[in-house]
Amino acid sequence: MSPDKEKMLAGKLYKASDSQLDKETRHAKKLTRQYNATTEDDASLRQGILFDLFNKIGSPSYIEPPFRTDYGINTTIGKNFYANYDNIFIDVAPIKIGDNCMFGPRVSLYTAGHPIVSDIRNEQLEFGKPISIGNNVWIGGNAVVNPGVTIGNNTVIGSGSVVTKDIPDNVVAAGNPCRVIRKITEQDQQYWEQEKRSYYQN
């Protein structure tokens, strides 16, 4: 492993121009280009590309093209994952997504950061902080998850949110910056159980 890759994965300053990192991101761009060129009739081809692209992805999982990522190999995805159009995963640091997660269109996970001091930033030095998303999480369209954020299990993130801090389990959160709106309660469970019964009765 190259020194800059070690620094990148450790959350330290690094340069993306490193030859190993350049090779890996080129590989990811090649695979995402192939993926985005597939059609709805290419289900097995799509699945094969996703297995090659990511560190791990559970089955079944589906990502609607187009999709973009920097490396892919730094992203781990659980089973029964769905992402709508135009998702972007900037995975210079690890991204971990749990089981049974749903992402709306244009959800962006950004692990990359840059120094706020311009002369250091202008030396092309950057860093990354990991993103962790629990099980059974729904993230609405156009939401942005910033570096270093953890989102808990069973949580809903409203569309258009900018998530800058950790969000706990079992809540609805939204806004810019994203904040907890309320807990998900037993009343929610009862309401949606009734809605489900109505669906199956009709």
C-alpha positions as MATLAB code, in Angstrom:
seq = 'MSPDKEKMLAGKLYKASDSQLDKETRHAKKLTRQYNATTEDDASLRQGILFDLFNKIGSPSYIEPPFRTDYGINTTIGKNFYANYDNIFIDVAPIKIGDNCMFGPRVSLYTAGHPIVSDIRNEQLEFGKPISIGNNVWIGGNAVVNPGVTIGNNTVIGSGSVVTKDIPDNVVAAGNPCRVIRKITEQDQQYWEQEKRSYYQN';
ca = [
       0.000    0.000    0.000;
       1.369    3.406   -0.945;
       2.131    5.984    1.790;
      -0.567    8.347    0.519;
      -3.190    5.603    0.501;
      -2.270    4.702    4.073;
      -2.644    8.340    5.058;
      -5.961    8.637    3.203;
      -7.493    5.623    4.944;
      -6.155    6.836    8.309;
      -7.899   10.196    7.936;
      -4.653   12.126    7.575;
      -3.649   14.641    4.916;
      -2.731   12.982    1.623;
      -2.441   13.737   -2.088;
      -4.856   12.055   -4.501;
      -2.224   12.319   -7.263;
      -0.495    9.281   -5.733;
       0.021    6.636   -8.440;
      -1.822    3.845   -6.593;
      -4.790    6.080   -5.810;
      -4.853    7.309   -9.398;
      -4.948    3.712  -10.648;
      -7.750    2.783   -8.253;
      -9.940    5.770   -9.053;
      -9.450    5.189  -12.787;
     -10.636    1.623  -12.279;
     -13.719    2.874  -10.407;
     -14.488    5.392  -13.150;
     -14.217    2.646  -15.760;
     -16.636    0.398  -13.868;
     -19.140    3.191  -13.186;
     -19.022    4.216  -16.843;
     -19.795    0.608  -17.824;
     -22.556    0.435  -15.229;
     -24.145    3.682  -16.376;
     -24.150    2.427  -19.972;
     -26.235   -0.645  -19.123;
     -29.971   -0.956  -19.690;
     -32.835   -2.329  -17.628;
     -32.359   -5.661  -19.444;
     -28.804   -6.068  -18.114;
     -29.623   -7.096  -14.547;
     -26.941   -9.784  -14.245;
     -24.294   -7.554  -15.835;
     -25.150   -4.738  -13.445;
     -24.897   -7.039  -10.453;
     -21.507   -8.293  -11.600;
     -20.162   -4.759  -11.994;
     -21.344   -3.806   -8.500;
     -19.604   -6.872   -7.034;
     -16.390   -5.796   -8.782;
     -16.762   -2.133   -7.820;
     -17.474   -2.246   -4.088;
     -15.563   -3.751   -1.203;
     -18.782   -5.647   -0.475;
     -22.427   -5.359   -1.487;
     -25.215   -7.599   -0.249;
     -27.867   -9.246   -2.373;
     -30.379   -8.240   -3.505;
     -29.242   -4.673   -4.103;
     -30.052   -2.195   -6.840;
     -28.553    1.133   -7.831;
     -30.365    3.112  -10.503;
     -27.974    4.560  -13.109;
     -26.390    7.026  -13.347;
     -24.175    6.583  -10.306;
     -20.753    7.971   -9.362;
     -18.042    6.992   -6.882;
     -14.348    7.775   -6.396;
     -13.017    4.340   -5.449;
     -15.832    1.898   -4.678;
     -13.440   -0.393   -2.850;
     -13.780    1.767    0.268;
     -17.556    1.246    0.371;
     -19.359   -1.633    2.100;
     -23.110   -2.093    1.532;
     -25.459   -4.520    3.251;
     -28.248   -6.603    1.773;
     -31.476   -5.285    0.240;
     -30.060   -1.875   -0.699;
     -31.803    0.496   -3.122;
     -30.492    3.795   -4.482;
     -32.430    5.972   -6.927;
     -30.953    8.083   -9.747;
     -27.789   10.203   -9.476;
     -26.356    8.988   -6.173;
     -22.749   10.028   -5.490;
     -20.441    8.249   -3.026;
     -17.136   10.070   -2.489;
     -15.383    7.295   -0.584;
     -11.852    8.519    0.087;
     -12.560    7.274    3.622;
     -14.675    4.195    4.353;
     -18.431    4.316    3.744;
     -20.476    1.674    5.541;
     -24.174    1.191    4.735;
     -26.237   -1.348    6.653;
     -29.006   -3.735    5.605;
     -32.372   -2.664    4.185;
     -31.408    0.912    3.340;
     -33.168    3.097    0.772;
     -31.734    6.249   -0.818;
     -33.763    8.717   -2.852;
     -32.447   10.419   -5.989;
     -29.309   12.557   -5.787;
     -28.247   11.389   -2.340;
     -24.592   12.312   -1.821;
     -22.220   10.771    0.705;
     -19.088   12.916    0.989;
     -16.201   11.575    3.081;
     -13.697   14.024    1.570;
     -12.528   17.192    3.283;
     -10.052   19.965    2.498;
      -8.005   22.281    4.745;
      -9.780   25.563    5.443;
      -6.431   27.372    5.122;
      -6.051   28.209    1.460;
      -2.286   27.971    1.022;
      -2.295   24.395    2.381;
      -5.420   23.519    0.408;
      -3.729   24.827   -2.744;
      -1.009   22.200   -2.343;
      -3.702   19.609   -3.247;
      -3.639   18.201    0.260;
      -6.940   16.707    1.420;
      -8.287   14.268    3.999;
     -11.250   11.993    4.620;
     -13.495   10.987    7.510;
     -15.698    7.865    7.382;
     -19.479    7.776    7.044;
     -21.503    5.043    8.745;
     -25.199    4.417    8.080;
     -27.100    1.859   10.136;
     -29.737   -0.713    9.204;
     -33.217    0.185    7.921;
     -32.326    3.789    7.071;
     -34.243    5.833    4.502;
     -32.511    8.939    3.144;
     -34.648   11.301    1.065;
     -33.704   12.827   -2.252;
     -31.039   15.526   -2.554;
     -29.728   14.845    0.952;
     -26.014   15.377    1.612;
     -24.136   13.445    4.301;
     -20.887   15.158    5.303;
     -17.560   13.624    6.400;
     -17.427   11.847    9.740;
     -21.194   11.408   10.186;
     -22.902    8.355   11.690;
     -26.633    7.778   11.107;
     -28.349    5.330   13.451;
     -30.629    2.369   12.788;
     -34.257    2.781   11.677;
     -33.819    6.498   11.036;
     -35.373    8.651    8.297;
     -33.485   11.630    6.843;
     -35.735   14.155    5.098;
     -35.149   15.232    1.520;
     -32.790   18.139    0.997;
     -31.094   17.661    4.358;
     -27.439   18.495    4.950;
     -26.253   16.086    7.630;
     -23.272   17.608    9.451;
     -23.504   15.773   12.795;
     -24.396   12.278   14.013;
     -28.085   11.316   14.004;
     -29.302    8.698   16.534;
     -31.450    5.573   16.092;
     -35.215    5.625   15.557;
     -35.793    9.268   14.635;
     -36.995   11.466   11.808;
     -34.411   14.169   11.078;
     -34.347   16.916    8.457;
     -33.082   20.370    7.622;
     -29.930   22.333    6.886;
     -28.178   21.607    9.130;
     -30.039   18.349    9.698;
     -31.513   17.966   13.172;
     -33.847   15.544   14.924;
     -37.496   16.443   14.355;
     -39.041   13.685   16.448;
     -38.725   10.085   17.569;
     -40.358    7.250   15.653;
     -43.003    5.931   18.072;
     -45.369    3.040   18.680;
     -48.114    5.227   17.196;
     -46.168    5.284   13.933;
     -45.944    1.495   14.041;
     -49.693    1.145   14.616;
     -50.580    3.634   11.880;
     -48.454    1.926    9.240;
     -49.594   -1.542   10.312;
     -53.170   -0.388    9.695;
     -52.198    1.032    6.310;
     -50.576   -2.284    5.420;
     -53.684   -4.250    6.460;
     -55.823   -1.969    4.307;
     -53.561   -2.629    1.336;
     -53.843   -6.413    1.655;
     -57.588   -6.339    2.342;
     -58.427   -4.468   -0.874;
];
